[in-house]
PDB file of C-alpha atoms in Angstrom:
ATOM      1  CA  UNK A  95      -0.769  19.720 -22.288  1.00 71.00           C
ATOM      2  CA  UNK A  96      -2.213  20.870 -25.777  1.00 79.00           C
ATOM      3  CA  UNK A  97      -3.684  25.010 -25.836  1.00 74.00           C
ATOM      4  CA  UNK A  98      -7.203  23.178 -26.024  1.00 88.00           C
ATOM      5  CA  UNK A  99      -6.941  21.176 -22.650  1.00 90.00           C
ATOM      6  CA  UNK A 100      -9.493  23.747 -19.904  1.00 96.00           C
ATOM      7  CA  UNK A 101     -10.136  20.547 -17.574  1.00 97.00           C
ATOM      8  CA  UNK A 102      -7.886  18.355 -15.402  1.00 98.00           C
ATOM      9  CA  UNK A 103      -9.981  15.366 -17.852  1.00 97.00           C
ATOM     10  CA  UNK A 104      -8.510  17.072 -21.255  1.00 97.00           C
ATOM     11  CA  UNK A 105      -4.971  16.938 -19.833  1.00 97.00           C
ATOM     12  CA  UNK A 106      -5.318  13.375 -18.974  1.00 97.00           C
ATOM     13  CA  UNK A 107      -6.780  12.807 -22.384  1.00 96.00           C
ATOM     14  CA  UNK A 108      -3.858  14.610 -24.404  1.00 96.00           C
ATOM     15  CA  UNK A 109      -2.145  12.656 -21.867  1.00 96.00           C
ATOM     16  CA  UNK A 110      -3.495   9.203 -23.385  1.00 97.00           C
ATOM     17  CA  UNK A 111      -2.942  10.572 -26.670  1.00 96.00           C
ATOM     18  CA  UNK A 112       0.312  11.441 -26.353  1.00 95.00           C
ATOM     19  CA  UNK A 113       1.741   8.246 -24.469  1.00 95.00           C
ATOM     20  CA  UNK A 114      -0.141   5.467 -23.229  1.00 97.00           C
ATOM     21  CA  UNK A 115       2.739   3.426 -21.794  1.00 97.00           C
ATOM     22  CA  UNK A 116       4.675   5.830 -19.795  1.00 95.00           C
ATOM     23  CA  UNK A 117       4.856   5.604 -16.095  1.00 96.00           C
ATOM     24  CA  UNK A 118       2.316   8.298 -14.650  1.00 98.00           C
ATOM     25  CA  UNK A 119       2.086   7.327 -10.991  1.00 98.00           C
ATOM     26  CA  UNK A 120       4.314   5.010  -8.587  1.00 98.00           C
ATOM     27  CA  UNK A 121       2.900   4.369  -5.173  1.00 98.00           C
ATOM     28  CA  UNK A 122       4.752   3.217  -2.475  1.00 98.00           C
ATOM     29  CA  UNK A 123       3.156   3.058   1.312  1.00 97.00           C
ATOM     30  CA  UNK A 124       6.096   2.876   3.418  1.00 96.00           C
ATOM     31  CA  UNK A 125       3.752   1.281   6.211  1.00 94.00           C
ATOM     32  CA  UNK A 126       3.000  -1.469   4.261  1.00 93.00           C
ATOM     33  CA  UNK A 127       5.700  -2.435   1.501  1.00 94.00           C
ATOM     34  CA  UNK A 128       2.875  -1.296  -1.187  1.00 96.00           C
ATOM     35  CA  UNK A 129       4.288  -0.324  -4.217  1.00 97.00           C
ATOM     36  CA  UNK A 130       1.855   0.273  -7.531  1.00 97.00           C
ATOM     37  CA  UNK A 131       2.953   1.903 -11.136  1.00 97.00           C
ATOM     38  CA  UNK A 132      -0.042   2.989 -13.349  1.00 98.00           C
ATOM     39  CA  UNK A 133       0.906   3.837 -16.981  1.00 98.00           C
ATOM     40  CA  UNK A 134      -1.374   6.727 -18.411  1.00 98.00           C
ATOM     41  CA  UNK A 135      -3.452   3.999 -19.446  1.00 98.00           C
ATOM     42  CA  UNK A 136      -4.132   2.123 -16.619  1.00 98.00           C
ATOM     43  CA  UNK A 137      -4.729   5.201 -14.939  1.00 98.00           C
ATOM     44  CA  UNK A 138      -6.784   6.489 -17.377  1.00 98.00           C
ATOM     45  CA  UNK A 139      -9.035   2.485 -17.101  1.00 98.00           C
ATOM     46  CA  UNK A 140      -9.178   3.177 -13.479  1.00 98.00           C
ATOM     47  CA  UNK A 141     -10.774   6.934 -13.896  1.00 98.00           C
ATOM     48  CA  UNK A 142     -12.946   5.518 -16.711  1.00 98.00           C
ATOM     49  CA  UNK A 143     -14.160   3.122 -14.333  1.00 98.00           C
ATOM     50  CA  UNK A 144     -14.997   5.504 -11.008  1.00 98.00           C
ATOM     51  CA  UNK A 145     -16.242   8.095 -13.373  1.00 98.00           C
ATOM     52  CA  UNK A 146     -19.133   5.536 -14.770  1.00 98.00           C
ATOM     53  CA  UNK A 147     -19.522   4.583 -10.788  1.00 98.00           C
ATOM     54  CA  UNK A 148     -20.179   8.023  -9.848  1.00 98.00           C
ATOM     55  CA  UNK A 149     -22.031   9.330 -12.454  1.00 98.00           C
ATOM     56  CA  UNK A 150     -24.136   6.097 -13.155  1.00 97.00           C
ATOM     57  CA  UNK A 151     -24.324   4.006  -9.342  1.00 98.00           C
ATOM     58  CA  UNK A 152     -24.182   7.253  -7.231  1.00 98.00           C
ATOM     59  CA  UNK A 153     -26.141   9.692  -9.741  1.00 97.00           C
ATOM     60  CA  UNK A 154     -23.912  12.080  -9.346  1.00 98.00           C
ATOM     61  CA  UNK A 155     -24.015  15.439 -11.469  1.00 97.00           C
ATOM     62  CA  UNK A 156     -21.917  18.412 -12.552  1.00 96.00           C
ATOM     63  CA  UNK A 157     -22.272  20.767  -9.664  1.00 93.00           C
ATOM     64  CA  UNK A 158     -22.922  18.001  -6.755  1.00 98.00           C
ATOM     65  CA  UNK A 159     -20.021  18.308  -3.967  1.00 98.00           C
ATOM     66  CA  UNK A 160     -17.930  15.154  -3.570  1.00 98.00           C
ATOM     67  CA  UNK A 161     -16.138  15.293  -0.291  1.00 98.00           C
ATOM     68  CA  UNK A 162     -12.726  13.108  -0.805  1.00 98.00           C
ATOM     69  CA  UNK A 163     -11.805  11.814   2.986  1.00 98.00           C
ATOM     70  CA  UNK A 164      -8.652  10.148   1.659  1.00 98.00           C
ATOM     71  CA  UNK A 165      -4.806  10.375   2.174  1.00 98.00           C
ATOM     72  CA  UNK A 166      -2.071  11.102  -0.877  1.00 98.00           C
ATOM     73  CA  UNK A 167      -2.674   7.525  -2.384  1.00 98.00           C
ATOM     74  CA  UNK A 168      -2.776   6.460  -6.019  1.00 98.00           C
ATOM     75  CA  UNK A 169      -6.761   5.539  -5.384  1.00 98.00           C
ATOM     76  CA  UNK A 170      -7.560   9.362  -4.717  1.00 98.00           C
ATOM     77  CA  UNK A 171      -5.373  10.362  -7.383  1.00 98.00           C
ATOM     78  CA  UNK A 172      -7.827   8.065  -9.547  1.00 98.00           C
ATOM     79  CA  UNK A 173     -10.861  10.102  -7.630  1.00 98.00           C
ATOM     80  CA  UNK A 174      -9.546  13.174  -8.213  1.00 98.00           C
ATOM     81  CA  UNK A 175      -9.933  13.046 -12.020  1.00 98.00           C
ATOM     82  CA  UNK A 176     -13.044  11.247 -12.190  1.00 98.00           C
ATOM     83  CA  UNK A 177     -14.896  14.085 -10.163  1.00 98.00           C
ATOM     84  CA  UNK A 178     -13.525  16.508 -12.935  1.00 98.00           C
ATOM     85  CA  UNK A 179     -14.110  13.697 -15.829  1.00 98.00           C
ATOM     86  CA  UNK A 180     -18.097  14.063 -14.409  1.00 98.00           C
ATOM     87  CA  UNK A 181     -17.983  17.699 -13.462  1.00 98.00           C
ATOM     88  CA  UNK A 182     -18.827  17.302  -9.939  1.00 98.00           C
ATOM     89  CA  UNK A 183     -16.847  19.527  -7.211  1.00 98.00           C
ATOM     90  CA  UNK A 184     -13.546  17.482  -5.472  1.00 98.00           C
ATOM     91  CA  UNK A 185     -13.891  19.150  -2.208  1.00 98.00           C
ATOM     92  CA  UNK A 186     -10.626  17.486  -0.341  1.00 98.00           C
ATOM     93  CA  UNK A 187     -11.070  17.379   3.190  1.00 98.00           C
ATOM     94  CA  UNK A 188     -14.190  19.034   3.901  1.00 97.00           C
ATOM     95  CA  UNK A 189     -17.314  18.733   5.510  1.00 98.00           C
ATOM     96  CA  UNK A 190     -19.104  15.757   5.200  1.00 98.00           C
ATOM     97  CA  UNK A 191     -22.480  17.092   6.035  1.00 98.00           C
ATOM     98  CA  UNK A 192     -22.605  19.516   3.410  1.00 97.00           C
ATOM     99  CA  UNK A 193     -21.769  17.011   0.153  1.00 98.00           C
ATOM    100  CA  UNK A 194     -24.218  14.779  -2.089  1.00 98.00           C
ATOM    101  CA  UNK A 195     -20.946  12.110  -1.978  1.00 98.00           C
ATOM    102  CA  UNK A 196     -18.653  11.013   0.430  1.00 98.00           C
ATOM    103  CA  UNK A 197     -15.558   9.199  -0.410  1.00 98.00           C
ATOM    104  CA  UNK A 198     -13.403   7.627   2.811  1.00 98.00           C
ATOM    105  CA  UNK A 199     -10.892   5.975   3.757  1.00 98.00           C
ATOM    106  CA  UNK A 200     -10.861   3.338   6.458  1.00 97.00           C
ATOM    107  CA  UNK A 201      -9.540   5.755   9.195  1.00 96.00           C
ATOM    108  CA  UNK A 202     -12.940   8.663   8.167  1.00 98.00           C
ATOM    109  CA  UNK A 203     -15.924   6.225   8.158  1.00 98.00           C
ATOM    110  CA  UNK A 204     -17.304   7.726  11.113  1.00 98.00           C
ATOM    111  CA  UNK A 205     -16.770  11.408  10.142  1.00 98.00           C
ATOM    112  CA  UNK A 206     -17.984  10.211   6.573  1.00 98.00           C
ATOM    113  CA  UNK A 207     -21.399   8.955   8.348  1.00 98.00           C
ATOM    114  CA  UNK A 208     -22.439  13.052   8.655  1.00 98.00           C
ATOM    115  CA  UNK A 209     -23.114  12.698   4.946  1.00 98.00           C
ATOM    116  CA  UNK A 210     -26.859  12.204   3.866  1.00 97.00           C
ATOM    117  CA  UNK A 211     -26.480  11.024   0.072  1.00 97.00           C
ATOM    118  CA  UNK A 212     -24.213   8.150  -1.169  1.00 98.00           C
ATOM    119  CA  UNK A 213     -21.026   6.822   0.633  1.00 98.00           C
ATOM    120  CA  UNK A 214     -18.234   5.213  -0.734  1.00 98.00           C
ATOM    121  CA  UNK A 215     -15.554   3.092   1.416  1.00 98.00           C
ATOM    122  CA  UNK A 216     -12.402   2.451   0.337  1.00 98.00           C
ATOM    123  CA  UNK A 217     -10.467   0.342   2.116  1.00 97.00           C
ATOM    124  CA  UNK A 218      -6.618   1.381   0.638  1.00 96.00           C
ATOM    125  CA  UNK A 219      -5.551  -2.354   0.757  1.00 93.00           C
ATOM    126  CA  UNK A 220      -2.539  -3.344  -1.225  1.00 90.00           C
ATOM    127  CA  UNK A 221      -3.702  -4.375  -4.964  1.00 85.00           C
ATOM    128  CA  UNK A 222      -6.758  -2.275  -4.440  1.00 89.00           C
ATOM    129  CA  UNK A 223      -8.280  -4.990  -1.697  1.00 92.00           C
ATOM    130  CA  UNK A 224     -11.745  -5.078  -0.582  1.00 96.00           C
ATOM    131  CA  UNK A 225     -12.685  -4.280   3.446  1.00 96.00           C
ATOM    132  CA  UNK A 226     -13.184  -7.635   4.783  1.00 95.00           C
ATOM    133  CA  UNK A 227     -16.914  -7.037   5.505  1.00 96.00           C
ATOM    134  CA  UNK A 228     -17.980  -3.612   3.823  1.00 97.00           C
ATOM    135  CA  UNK A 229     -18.784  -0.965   6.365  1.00 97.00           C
ATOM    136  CA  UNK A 230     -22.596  -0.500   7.396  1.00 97.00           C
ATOM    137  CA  UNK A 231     -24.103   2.547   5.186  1.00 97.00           C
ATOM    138  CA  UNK A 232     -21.102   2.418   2.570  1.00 98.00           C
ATOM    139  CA  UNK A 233     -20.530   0.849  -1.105  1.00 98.00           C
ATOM    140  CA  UNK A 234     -16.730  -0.655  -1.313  1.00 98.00           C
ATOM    141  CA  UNK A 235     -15.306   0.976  -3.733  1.00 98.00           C
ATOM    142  CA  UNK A 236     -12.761  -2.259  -4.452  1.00 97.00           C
ATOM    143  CA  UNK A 237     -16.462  -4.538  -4.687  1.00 97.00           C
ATOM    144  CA  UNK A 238     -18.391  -1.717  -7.237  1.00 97.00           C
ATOM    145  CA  UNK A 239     -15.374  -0.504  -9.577  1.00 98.00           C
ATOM    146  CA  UNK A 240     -14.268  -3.446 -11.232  1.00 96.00           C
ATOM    147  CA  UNK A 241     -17.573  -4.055 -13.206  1.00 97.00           C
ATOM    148  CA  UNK A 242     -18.159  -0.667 -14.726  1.00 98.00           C
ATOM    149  CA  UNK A 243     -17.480   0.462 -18.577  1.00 98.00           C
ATOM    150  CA  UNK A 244     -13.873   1.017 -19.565  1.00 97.00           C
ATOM    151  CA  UNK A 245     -14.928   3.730 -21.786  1.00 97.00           C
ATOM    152  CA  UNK A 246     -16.639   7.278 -20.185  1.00 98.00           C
ATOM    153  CA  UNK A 247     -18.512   9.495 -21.475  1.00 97.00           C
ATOM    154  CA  UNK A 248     -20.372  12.370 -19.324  1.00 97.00           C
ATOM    155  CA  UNK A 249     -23.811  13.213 -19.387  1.00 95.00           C
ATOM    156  CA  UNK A 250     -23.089  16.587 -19.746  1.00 91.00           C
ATOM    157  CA  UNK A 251     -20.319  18.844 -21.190  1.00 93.00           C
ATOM    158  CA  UNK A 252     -18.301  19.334 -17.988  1.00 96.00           C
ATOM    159  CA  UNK A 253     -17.673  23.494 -18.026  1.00 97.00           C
ATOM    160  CA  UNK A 254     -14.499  24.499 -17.398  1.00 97.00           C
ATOM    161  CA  UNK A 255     -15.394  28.014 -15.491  1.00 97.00           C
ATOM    162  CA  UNK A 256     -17.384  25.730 -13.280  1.00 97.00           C
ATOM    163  CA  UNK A 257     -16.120  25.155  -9.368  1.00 97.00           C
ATOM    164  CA  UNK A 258     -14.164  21.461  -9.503  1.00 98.00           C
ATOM    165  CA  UNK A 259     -12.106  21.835  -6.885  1.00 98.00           C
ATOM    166  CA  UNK A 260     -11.832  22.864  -3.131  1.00 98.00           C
ATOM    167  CA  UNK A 261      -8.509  22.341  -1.286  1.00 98.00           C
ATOM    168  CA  UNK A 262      -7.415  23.982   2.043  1.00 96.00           C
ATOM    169  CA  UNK A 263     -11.108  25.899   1.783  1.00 92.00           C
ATOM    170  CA  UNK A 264      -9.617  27.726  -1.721  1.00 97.00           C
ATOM    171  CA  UNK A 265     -12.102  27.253  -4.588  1.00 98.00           C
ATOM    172  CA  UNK A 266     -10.666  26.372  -8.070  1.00 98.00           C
ATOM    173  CA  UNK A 267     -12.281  26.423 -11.387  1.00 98.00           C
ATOM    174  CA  UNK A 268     -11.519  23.500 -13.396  1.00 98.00           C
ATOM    175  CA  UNK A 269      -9.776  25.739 -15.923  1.00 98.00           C
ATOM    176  CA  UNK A 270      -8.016  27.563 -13.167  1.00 98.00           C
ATOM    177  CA  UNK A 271      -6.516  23.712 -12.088  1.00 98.00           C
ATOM    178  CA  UNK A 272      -5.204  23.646 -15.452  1.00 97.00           C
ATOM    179  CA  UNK A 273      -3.919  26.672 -15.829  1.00 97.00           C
ATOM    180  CA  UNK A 274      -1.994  26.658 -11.996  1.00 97.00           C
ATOM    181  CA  UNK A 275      -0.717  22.969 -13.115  1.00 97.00           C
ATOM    182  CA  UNK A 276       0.840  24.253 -16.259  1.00 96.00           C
ATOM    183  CA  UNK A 277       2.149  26.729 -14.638  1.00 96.00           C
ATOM    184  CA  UNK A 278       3.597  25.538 -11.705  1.00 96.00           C
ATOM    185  CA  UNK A 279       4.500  21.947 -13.327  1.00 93.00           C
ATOM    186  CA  UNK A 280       8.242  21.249 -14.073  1.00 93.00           C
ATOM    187  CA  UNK A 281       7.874  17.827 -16.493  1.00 95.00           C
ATOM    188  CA  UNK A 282      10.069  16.083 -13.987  1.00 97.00           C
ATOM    189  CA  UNK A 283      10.104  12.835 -11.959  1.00 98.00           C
ATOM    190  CA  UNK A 284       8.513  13.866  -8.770  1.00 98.00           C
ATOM    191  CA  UNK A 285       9.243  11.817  -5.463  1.00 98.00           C
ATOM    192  CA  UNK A 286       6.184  13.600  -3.702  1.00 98.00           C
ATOM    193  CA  UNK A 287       6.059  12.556   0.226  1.00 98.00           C
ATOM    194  CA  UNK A 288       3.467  15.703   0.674  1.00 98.00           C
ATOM    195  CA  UNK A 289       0.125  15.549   1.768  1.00 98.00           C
ATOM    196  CA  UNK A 290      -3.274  15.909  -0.758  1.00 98.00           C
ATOM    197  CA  UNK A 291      -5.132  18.664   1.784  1.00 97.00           C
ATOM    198  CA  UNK A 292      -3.068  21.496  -0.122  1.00 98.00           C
ATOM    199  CA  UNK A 293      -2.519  22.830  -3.740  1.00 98.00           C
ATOM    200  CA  UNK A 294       0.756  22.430  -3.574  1.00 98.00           C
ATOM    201  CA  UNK A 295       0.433  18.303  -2.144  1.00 98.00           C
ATOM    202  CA  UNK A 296      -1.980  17.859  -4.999  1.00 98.00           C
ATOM    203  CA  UNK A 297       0.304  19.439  -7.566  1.00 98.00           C
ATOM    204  CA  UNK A 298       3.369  17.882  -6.774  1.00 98.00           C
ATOM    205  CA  UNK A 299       1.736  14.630  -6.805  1.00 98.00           C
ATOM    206  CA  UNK A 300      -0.400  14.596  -9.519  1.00 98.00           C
ATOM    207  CA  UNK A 301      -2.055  17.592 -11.665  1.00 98.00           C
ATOM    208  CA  UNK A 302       1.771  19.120 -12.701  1.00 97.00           C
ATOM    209  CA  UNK A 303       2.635  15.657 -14.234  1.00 97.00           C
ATOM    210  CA  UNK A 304      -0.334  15.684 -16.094  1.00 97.00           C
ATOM    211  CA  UNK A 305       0.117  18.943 -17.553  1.00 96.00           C
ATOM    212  CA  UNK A 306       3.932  19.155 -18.300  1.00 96.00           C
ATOM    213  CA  UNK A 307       4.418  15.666 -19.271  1.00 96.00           C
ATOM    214  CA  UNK A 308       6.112  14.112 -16.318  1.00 97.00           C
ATOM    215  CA  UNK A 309       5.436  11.480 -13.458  1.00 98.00           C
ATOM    216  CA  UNK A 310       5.320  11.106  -9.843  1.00 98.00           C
ATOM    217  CA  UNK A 311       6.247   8.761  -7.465  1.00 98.00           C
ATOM    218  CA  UNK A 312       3.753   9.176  -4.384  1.00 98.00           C
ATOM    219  CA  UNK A 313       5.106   8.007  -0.847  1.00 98.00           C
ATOM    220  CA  UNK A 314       2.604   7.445   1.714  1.00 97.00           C
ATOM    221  CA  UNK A 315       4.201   7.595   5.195  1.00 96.00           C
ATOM    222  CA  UNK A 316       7.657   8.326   3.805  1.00 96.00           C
ATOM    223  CA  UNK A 317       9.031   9.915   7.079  1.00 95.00           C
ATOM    224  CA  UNK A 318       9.263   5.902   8.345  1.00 96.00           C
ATOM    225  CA  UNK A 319      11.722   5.362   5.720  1.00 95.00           C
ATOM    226  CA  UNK A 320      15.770   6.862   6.821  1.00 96.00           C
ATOM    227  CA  UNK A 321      17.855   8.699   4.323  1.00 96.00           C
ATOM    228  CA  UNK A 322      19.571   5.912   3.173  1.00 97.00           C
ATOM    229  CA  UNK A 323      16.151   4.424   2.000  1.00 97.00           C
ATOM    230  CA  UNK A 324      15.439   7.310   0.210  1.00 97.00           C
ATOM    231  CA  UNK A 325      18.259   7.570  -1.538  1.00 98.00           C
ATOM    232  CA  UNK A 326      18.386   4.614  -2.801  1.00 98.00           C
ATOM    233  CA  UNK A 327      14.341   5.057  -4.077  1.00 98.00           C
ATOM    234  CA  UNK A 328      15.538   8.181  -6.056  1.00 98.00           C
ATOM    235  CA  UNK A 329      18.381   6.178  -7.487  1.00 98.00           C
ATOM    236  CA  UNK A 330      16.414   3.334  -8.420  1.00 98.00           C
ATOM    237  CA  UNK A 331      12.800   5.870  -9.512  1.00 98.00           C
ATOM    238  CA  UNK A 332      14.874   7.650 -11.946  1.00 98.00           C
ATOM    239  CA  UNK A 333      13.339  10.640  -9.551  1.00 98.00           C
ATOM    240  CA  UNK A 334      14.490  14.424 -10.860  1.00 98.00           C
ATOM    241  CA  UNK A 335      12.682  16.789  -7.977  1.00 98.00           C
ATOM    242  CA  UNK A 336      11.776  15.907  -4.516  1.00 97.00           C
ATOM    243  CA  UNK A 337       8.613  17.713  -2.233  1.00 97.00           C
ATOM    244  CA  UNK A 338       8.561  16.636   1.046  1.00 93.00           C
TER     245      UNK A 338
END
């Protein structure tokens, strides 16, 4: 985190700046067997990416409300920054009805449906895989991503006094994201089995790496896995803190 960074975008680019390479988020789905790493890099290709989607395929624009229908999973991490890399509001959890986006999961399509604008179906398949047929009145996400720019630039300077993020119906400035993340952030290894519909899910498991320099290791459905198991991921993980 650099004294200039006011947006959850700017800490992800001092992120980039600072070091590509290192590990920023490890999946694992403990339903599945899924496990993912993304370097800063790669997570920072896969934000360029849904950031030219959003903006460019879904017109989206800073102030538009993007409702995010979508567990703790590396895929809404990815979301997350691309609504603040645009300037659009991440409203986690809320009403359908009342955004210009929805973004779901496979579980949320029909909630999703109460939106009017665009819709956006992800199907959170291993390896980022596509739904099998794409859901009536939705883009896949997996089908649309892969063929947008690497590189992003927004249309407009994103402001960082602006609304960018609603969580557990608390509104956050994007500059108030940074400055809780900094804050709150530790610059450790975090095993994170929490939730995303809180701050403190969505800070453990993503914005207080990317302001204090450290990584997390996201566990969907960790309460399937027994002590031993998890034990032996913080052994292996390298992990420093756990939130669960």
């Amino acid at each position: 985190m650099n004294a200039t960074d006011r947006t959850p975008a700017d800490l992800l680019r001092s992120a980039l700046a600072a070091d590509p390479a290192r590990p920023l988020v490890t999946f694992y789905d403990d339903a599945t067997g899924e496990r993912v790493e993304l370097s800063v890099a790669t997570f920072a290709n896969w934000v360029a990416k849904t950031s030219n989607l959003l903006q460019g395929d879904l017109a989206a624009a800073p102030g538009d409300r993007v409702t995010l229908l979508l567990p703790a999973h590396w895929q809404t991490a990815v979301w997350l920054l691309a609504c603040a890399s645009v300037g659009v509001v991440a409203d986690v959890g809320g009403d359908p009805a009342a955004a210009d986006v929805v973004v779901s999961g496979p579980d949320t399509l029909e909630a999703a449906r109460a939106c009017s604008g665009e819709r956006v179906a992800l199907a959170l398949r291993p390896l980022g895989g596509r739904f099998p047929q794409t859901p009536d009145g939705f883009v896949d996400y997996a089908v649309e991503v892969p063929g947008q720019g690497d590189r992003f630039a927004p249309f407009a300077p994103v402001d960082p006094d602006e609304p960018a993020l609603i969580v557990a119906g608390r509104e956050f400035s994007a500059a108030e994201v940074v400055e809780r993340a900094g804050a709150e952030g530790t610059g450790d290894r975090v095993l994170s089995g929490l939730p995303y519909d809180t701050w403190d899910g969505l800070n453990a498991g993503l914005y207080g790496a990317l302001a204090t320099g450290g990584s997390v290791v996201l566990c969907r459905h960790l309460e399937r896995l027994d002590e031993e198991g998890l034990a032996k991921r913080i052994e292996s993980e390298r992990v420093t803190a756990v939130r669960r």
